[in-house]
Coordinates of C-alpha atoms in Angstrom, one line a residue:
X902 CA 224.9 45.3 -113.0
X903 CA 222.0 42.9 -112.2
X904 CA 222.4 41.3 -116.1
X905 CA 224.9 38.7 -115.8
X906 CA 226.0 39.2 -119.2
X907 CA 227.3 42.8 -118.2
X908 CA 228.3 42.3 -115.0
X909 CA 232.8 41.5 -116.1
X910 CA 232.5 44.7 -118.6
X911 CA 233.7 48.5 -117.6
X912 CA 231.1 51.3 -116.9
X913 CA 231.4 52.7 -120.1
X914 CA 230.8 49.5 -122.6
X915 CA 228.0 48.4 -120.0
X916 CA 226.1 52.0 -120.9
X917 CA 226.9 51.7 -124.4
X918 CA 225.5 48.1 -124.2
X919 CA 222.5 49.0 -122.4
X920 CA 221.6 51.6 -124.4
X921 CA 221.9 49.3 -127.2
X922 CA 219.1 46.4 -125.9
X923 CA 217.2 49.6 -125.0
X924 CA 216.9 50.6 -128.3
X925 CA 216.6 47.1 -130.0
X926 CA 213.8 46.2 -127.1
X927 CA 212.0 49.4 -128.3
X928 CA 212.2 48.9 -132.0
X929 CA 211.1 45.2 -131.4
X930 CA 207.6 46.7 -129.3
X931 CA 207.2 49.0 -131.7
X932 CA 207.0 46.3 -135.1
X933 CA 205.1 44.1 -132.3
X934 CA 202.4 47.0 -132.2
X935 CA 202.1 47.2 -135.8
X936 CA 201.7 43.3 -136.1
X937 CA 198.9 43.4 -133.3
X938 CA 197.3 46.2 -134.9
X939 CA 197.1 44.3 -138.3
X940 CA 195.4 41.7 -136.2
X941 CA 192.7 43.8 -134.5
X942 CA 192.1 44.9 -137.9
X943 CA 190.8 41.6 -138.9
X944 CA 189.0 40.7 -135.3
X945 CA 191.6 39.6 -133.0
X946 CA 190.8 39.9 -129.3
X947 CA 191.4 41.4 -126.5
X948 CA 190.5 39.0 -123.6
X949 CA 190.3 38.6 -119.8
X950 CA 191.4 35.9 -117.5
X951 CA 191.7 35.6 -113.9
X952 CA 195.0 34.6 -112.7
X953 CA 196.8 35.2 -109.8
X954 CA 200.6 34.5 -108.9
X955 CA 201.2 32.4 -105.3
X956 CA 203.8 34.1 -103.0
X957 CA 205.7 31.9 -100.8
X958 CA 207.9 32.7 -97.4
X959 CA 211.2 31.1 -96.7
X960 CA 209.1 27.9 -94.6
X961 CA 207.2 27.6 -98.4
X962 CA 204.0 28.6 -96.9
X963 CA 201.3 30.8 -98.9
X964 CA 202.3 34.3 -97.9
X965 CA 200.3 35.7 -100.5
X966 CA 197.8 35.9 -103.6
X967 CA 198.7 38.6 -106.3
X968 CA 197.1 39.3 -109.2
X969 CA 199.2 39.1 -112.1
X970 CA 199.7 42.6 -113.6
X971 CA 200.8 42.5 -117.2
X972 CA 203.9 44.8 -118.8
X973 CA 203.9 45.8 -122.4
X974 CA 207.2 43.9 -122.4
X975 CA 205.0 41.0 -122.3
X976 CA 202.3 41.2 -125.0
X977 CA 205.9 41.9 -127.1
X978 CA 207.0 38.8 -126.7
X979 CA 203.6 36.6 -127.2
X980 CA 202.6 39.3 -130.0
X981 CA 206.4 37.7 -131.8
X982 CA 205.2 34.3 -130.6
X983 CA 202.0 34.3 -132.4
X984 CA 203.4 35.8 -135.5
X985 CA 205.8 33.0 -135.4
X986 CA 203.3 30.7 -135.3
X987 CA 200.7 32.3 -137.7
X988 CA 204.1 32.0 -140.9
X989 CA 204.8 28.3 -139.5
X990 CA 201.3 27.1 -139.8
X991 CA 201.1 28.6 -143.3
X992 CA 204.7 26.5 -144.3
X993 CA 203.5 23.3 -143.1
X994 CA 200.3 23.3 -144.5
X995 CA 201.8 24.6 -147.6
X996 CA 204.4 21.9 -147.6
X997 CA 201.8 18.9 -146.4
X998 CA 198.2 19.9 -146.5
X999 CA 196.8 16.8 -145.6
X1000 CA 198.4 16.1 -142.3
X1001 CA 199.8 19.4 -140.9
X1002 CA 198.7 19.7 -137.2
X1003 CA 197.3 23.1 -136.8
X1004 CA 195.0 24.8 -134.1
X1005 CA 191.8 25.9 -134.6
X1006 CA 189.1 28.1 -132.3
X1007 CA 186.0 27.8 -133.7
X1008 CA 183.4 30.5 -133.2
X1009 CA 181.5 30.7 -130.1
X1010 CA 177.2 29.8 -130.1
X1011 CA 175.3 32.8 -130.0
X1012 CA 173.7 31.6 -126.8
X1013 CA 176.3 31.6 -124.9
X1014 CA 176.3 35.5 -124.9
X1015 CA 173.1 36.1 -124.1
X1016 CA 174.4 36.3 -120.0
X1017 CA 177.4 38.8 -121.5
X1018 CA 174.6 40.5 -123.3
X1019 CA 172.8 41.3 -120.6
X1020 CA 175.0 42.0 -118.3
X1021 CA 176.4 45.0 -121.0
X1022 CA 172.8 46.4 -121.2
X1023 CA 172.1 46.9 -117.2
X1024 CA 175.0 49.6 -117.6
X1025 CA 173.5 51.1 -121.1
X1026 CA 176.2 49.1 -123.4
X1027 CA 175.3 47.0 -126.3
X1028 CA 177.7 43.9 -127.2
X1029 CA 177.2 43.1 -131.1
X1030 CA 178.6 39.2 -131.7
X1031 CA 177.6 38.8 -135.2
X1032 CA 181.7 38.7 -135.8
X1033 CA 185.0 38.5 -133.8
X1034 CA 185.4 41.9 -134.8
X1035 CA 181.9 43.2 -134.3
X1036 CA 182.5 41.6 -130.7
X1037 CA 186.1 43.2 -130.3
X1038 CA 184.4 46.6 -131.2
X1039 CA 182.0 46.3 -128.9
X1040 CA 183.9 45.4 -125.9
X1041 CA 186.4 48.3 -126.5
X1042 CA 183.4 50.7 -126.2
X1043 CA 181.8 49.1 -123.1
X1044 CA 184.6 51.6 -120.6
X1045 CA 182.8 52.9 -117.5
X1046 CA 185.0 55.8 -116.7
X1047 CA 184.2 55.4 -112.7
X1048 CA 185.0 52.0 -112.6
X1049 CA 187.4 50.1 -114.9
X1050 CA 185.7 46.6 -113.6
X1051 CA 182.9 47.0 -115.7
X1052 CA 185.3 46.4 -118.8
X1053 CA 187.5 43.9 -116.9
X1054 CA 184.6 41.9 -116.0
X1055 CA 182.8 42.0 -119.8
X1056 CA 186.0 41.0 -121.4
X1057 CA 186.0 38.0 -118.8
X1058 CA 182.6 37.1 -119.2
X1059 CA 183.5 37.2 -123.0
X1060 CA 186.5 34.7 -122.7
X1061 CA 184.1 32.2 -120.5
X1062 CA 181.7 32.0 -124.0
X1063 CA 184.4 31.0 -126.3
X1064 CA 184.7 27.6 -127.6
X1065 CA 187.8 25.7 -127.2
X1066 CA 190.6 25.7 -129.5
X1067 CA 191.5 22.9 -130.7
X1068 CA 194.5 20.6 -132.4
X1069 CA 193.4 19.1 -135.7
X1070 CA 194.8 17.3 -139.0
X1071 CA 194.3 19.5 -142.1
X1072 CA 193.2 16.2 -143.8
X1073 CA 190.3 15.7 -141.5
X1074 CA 188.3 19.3 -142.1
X1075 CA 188.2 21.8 -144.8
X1076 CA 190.0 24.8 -145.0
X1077 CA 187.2 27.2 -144.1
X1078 CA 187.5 25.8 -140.3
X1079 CA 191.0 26.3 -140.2
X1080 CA 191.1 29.8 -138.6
X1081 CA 191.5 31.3 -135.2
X1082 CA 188.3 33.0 -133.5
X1083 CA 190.1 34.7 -130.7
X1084 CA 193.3 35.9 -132.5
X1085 CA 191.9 36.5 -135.8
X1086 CA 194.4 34.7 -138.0
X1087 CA 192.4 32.2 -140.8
X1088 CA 195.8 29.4 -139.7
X1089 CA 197.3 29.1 -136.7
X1090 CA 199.5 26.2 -134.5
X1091 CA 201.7 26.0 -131.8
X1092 CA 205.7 26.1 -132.6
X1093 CA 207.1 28.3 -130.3
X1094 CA 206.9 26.1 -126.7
X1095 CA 208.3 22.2 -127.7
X1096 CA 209.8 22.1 -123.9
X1097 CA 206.4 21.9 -122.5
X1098 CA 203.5 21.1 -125.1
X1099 CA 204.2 17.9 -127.6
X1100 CA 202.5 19.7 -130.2
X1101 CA 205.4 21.8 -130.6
X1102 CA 207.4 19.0 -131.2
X1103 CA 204.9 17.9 -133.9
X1104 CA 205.4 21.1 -135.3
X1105 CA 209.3 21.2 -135.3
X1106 CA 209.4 17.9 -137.2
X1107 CA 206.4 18.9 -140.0
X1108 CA 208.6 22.4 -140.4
X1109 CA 212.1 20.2 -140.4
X1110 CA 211.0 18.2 -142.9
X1111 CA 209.0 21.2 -144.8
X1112 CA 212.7 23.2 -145.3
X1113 CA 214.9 20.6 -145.6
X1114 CA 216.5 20.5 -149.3
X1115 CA 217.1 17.0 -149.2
X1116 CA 215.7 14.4 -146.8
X1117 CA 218.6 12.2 -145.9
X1118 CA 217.5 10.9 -142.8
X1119 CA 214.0 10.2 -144.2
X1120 CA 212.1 12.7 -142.0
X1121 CA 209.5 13.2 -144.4
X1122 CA 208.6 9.0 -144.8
X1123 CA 208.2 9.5 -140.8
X1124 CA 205.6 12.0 -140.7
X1125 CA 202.7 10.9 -139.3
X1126 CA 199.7 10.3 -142.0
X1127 CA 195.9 12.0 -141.4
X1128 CA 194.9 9.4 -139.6
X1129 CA 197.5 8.9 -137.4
X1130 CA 197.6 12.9 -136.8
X1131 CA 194.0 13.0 -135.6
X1132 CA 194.2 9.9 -133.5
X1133 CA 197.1 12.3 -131.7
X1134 CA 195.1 15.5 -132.1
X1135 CA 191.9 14.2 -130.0
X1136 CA 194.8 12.7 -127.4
X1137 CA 196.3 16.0 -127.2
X1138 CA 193.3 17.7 -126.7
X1139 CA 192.2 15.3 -124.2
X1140 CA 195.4 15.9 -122.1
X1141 CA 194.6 19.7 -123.0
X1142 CA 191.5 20.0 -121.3
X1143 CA 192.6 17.8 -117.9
X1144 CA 195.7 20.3 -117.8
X1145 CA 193.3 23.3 -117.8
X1146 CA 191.5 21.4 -115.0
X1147 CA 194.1 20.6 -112.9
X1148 CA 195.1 24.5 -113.1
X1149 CA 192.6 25.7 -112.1
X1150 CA 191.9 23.4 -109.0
X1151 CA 195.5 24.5 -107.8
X1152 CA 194.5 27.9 -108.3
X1153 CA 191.4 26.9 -106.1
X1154 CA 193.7 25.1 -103.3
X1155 CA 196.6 27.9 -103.1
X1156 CA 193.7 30.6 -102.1
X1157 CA 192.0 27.6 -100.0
X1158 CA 195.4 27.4 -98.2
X1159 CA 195.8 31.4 -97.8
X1160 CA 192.8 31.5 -96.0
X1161 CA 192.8 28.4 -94.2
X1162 CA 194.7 29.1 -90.9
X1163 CA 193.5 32.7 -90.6
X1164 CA 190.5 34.4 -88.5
X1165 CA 187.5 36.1 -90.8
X1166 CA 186.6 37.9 -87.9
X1167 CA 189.9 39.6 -87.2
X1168 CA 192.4 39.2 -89.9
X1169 CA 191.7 42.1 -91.8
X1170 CA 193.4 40.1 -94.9
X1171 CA 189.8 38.1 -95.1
X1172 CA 188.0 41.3 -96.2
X1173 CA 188.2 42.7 -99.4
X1174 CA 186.3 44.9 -102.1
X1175 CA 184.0 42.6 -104.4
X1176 CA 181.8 43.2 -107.6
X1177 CA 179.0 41.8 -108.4
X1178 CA 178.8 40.3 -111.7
X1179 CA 175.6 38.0 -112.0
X1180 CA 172.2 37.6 -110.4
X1181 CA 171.2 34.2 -109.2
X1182 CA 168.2 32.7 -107.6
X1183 CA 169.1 33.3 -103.8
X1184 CA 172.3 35.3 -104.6
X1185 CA 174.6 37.0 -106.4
X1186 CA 178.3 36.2 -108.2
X1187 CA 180.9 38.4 -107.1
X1188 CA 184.4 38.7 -108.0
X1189 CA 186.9 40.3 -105.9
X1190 CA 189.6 41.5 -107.3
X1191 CA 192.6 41.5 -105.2
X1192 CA 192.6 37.8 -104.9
X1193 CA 191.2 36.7 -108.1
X1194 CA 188.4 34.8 -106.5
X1195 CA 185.2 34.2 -108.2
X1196 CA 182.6 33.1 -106.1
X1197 CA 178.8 33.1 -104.5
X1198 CA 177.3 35.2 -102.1
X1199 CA 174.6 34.4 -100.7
X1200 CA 172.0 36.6 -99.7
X1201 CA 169.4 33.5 -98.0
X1202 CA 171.3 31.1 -95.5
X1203 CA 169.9 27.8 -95.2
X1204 CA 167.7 28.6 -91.8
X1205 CA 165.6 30.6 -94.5
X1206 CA 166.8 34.2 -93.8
X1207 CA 167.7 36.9 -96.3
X1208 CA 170.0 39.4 -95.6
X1209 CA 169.2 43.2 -93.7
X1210 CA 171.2 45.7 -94.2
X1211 CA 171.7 48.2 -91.3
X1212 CA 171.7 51.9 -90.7
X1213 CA 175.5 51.8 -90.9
X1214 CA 175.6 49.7 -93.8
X1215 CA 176.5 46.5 -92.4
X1216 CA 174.7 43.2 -93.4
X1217 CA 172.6 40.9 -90.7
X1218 CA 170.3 37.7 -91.1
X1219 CA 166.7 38.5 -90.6
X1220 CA 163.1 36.2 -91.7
X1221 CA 161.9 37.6 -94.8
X1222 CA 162.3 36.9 -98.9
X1223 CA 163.9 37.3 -101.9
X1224 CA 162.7 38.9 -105.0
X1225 CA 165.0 38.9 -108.4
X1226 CA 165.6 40.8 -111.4
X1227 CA 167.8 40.5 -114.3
X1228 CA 169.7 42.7 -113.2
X1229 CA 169.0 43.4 -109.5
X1230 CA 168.5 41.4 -106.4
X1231 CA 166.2 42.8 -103.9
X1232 CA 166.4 41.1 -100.4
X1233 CA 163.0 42.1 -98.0
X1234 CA 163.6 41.5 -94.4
X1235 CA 159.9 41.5 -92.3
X1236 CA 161.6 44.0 -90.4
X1237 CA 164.4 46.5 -91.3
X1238 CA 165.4 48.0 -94.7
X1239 CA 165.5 46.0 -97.8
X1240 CA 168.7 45.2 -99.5
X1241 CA 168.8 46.2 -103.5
X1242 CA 172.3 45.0 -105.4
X1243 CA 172.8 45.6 -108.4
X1244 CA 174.9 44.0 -111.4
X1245 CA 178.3 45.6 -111.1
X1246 CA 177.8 47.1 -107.4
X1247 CA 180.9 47.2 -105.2
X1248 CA 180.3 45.3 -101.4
X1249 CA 182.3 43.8 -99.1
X1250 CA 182.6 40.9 -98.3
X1251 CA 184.1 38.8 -96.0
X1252 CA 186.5 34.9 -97.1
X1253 CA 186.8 31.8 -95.4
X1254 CA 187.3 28.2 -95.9
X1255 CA 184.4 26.0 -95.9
X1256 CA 185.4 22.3 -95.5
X1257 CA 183.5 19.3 -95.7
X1258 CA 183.9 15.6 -95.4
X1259 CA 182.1 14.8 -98.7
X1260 CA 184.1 17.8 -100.7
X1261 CA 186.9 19.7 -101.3
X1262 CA 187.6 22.5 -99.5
X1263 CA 186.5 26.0 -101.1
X1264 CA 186.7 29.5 -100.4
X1265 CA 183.0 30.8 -98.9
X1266 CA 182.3 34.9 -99.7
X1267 CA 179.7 36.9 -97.3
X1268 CA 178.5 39.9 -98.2
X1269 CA 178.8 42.5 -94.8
X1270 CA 178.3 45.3 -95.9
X1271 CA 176.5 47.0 -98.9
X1272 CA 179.6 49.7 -99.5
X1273 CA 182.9 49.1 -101.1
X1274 CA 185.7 48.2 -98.7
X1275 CA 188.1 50.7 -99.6
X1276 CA 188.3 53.9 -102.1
X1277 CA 192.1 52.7 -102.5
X1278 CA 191.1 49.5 -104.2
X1279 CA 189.0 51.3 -107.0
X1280 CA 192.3 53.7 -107.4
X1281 CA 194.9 50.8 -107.7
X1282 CA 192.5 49.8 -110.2
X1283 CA 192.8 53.0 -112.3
X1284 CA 196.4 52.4 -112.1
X1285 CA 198.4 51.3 -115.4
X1286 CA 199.8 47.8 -113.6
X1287 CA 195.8 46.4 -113.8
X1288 CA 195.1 47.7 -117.1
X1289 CA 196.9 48.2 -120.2
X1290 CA 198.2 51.6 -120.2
X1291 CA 196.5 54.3 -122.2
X1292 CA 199.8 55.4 -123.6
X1293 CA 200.0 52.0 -124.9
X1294 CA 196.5 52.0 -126.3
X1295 CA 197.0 55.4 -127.8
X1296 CA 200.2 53.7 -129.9
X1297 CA 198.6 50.7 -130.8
X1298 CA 195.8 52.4 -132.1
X1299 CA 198.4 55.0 -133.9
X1300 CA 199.9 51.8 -135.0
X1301 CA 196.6 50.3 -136.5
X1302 CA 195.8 53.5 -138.1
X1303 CA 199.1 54.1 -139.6
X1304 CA 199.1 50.5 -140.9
X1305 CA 195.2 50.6 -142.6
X1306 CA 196.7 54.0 -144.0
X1307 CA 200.0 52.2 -145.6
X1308 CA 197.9 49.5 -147.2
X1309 CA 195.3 51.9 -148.5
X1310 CA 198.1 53.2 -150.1
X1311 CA 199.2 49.9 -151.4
X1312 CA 196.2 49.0 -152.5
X1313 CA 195.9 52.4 -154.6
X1314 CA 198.0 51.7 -157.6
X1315 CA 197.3 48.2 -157.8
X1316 CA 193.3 49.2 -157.9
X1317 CA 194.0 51.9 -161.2
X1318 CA 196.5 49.0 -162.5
X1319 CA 193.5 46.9 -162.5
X1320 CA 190.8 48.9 -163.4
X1321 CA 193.1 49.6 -166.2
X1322 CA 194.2 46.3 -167.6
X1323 CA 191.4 44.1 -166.5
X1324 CA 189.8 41.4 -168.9
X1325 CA 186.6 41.7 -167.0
X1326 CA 184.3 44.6 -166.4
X1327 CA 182.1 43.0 -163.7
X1328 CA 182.3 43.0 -160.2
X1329 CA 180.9 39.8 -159.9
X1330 CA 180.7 36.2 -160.5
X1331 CA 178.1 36.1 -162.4
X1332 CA 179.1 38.9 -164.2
X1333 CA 182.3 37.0 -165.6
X1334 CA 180.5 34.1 -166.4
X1335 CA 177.8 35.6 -168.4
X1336 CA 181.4 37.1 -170.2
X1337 CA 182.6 33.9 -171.2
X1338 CA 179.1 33.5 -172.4
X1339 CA 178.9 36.2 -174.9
X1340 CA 183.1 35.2 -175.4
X1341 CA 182.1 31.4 -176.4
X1342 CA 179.4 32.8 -179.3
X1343 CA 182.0 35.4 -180.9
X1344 CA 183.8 34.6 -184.6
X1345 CA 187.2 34.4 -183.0
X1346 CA 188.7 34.5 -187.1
X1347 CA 186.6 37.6 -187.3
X1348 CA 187.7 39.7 -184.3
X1349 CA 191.4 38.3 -183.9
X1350 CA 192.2 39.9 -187.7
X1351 CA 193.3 36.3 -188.7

């Protein structure tokens, strides 16, 4: 009754038409499995972002911050929106492959793992980055059955070392740099969204003019040339990268508003369970998860004093100093017991708003105590709304399994069809060409019979 489609039909066709979409919904997840499957295959991968969906009340005030919590319904559709893309890239560089605008993600610098690498080891996992699929391996082994952070917070950490993709003219680079890092497609553009990116629109006219019979209306003659395309390209991108900008400062703002009107002290809606993900000089990155902030805790204030924790757990400022560790942070007070964090350690930690005349307003974390907030935070992190369900890994790996399966089966008869009727009996390069060798000094009258 809530579709508006169904709502003027009787019971009985409103089942029947129900069931139907059920059953076309499932059969569409289930070919959108097989197609992400065949992309994990060659690399693709599964990354982490932050982001976090801003409830307002009926005044339009910030009631809330909620974590976004993904559906399988979801990675359907953008599973059947990258296909789409993946085929339309190929047409339109097939059709003009000298000014086709297509997207490319260049591989990451090493380097820029090395805090991801480290991170990994303090809990006994290695990440491998030789390859996207190397890395994707890798990731999917780094699970920490106690705490499903760990993963979250690798895969994040993994995402934050990638290049960005970019819009480019398939006149201005070679082939070989066509291909997609992340999704692990070798071309790739952007088709499916002209209503809010004008790359799409790019797109629509290269494929319009790419599948139309006859150009009446002289779409191809309009088609922008290489040039033109990567004047546009470096503008889009440009535009791109201010967009991602302006996101995430609004991000930034809505939880600076949340918290802005609200007591640290009292509201129990300023504390929250955080982990801590990197060691800094004088104090550690933590991310808590029910907000999706990412921020700095301090452990020495600016009067000079480190933090001492108490009998009970809680956190004071006493005189004392800092010593740090790859992965640890030990705070020694001159009097009290020292403070020892560790890279993914739970605390709690307490938000507010620190403003400033000179800056924008931010969110400020403080550490206050040294144990998780609540055990009910790590379970609603074990439940399937945070993470993809394991049913839903179980069949995507079934999926990926089935598929390597049905094209070593493929592959099969073509193989003995080869090995068969094959001109060359190398299995190299070199091999063929020192075959044409011997070929060039044979008596072609004498062996052809003539």
């Amino acid at each position: 009754a809530d579709i508006p489609e169904l709502q003027e039909m009787d019971e009985t066709t409103r089942k029947q038409k129900l069931t139907e979409l059920a059953w076309a919904i499932e059969k569409l997840a289930d070919v959108a499995r097989c197609v992400r499957a065949k992309r994990v295959s060659c690399g693709a991968l599964e990354l982490e972002g932050v982001e976090v969906k801003v409830q307002l009340d009926n005044k339009k005030n910030v009631d809330d911050l909620i974590p976004r919590r993904p559906l399988e319904v979801h990675e359907t559709i953008a599973e059947c929106m990258i296909l789409t893309n993946h085929w339309v890239a190929k047409k339109i560089w097939e059709s003009f492959p000298y000014q086709a605008l297509l997207r490319q993600h260049p591989p990451p610098r090493q380097e820029f793992f090395s805090e991801l690498r480290e991170c990994a080891s303090a809990k006994g996992f290695t990440i491998e980055t030789q390859s996207n699929k190397a890395l994707a391996d890798s990731l999917d082994r780094a699970i920490d059955p106690s705490d499903p952070f760990v993963n979250q917070l690798l895969r994040s950490m993994a995402t934050e070392a990638m290049s960005n993709a970019l819009y480019f003219s398939t006149g201005s680079h070679p082939e070989e740099e066509f291909s997609h890092y992340g999704l692990g497609l070798d071309k790739y553009t952007h088709f499916t969204s002209p209503i809010r990116r004008y790359a799409d629109i790019v797109v629509h006219r290269l494929l319009l003019a790419a599948t139309s019979k006859e150009d009446k209306a002289g779409t191809k003659e309009n088609l922008l040339g290489n040039k033109e395309l990567e004047e546009l390209c470096n503008h889009i991108n440009n535009r791109n990268r201010a967009a991602q900008h302006a996101q995430k400062q609004s991000t930034e703002l809505f939880q600076c508003m949340y918290f802005k009107d609200k007591d640290p002290e009292r509201d129990e809606r300023c504390t929250a369970n955080g982990v801590i993900y990197s060691i800094r000089t004088n104090g550690v990155l933590v991310f808590v998860p029910r907000y999706g902030i990412k921020g700095a805790a301090y452990l020495k204030n600016k009067e000079g004093l480190v933090l001492s924790c108490q009998s009970n757990k809680s956190c004071s400022w006493k005189p004392g100093c800092l010593q740090r560790f790859p992965d640890r942070i030990i705070s020694i007070p001159a009097a009290g017991e020292s403070v020892t964090l560790k890279l993914f350690d739970h605390v709690t930690v307490q938000i507010s708003v620190q403003s400033s005349r000179c800056h924008a307003i931010t969110t400020r974390l403080q550490i206050t105590s040294c144990e998780p907030y609540k055990t009910s935070e790590l379970e609603l992190a074990h439940s399937p709304h945070v993470f993809k369900m394991d049913s839903v890994k179980e069949v995507t790996k079934a999926a990926e399994e089935a598929q390597l399966a049905q094209d070593k089966t493929k592959a099969k008869p073509v193989e003995e069809e080869y090995e068969q009727y094959r001109q060359t009996k190398g299995g190299s390069l070199y091999c063929l060409l020192e075959e044409i060798k011997d070929w060039a000094l044979l008596d072609v009258a004498a062996h052809g019979g003539a």
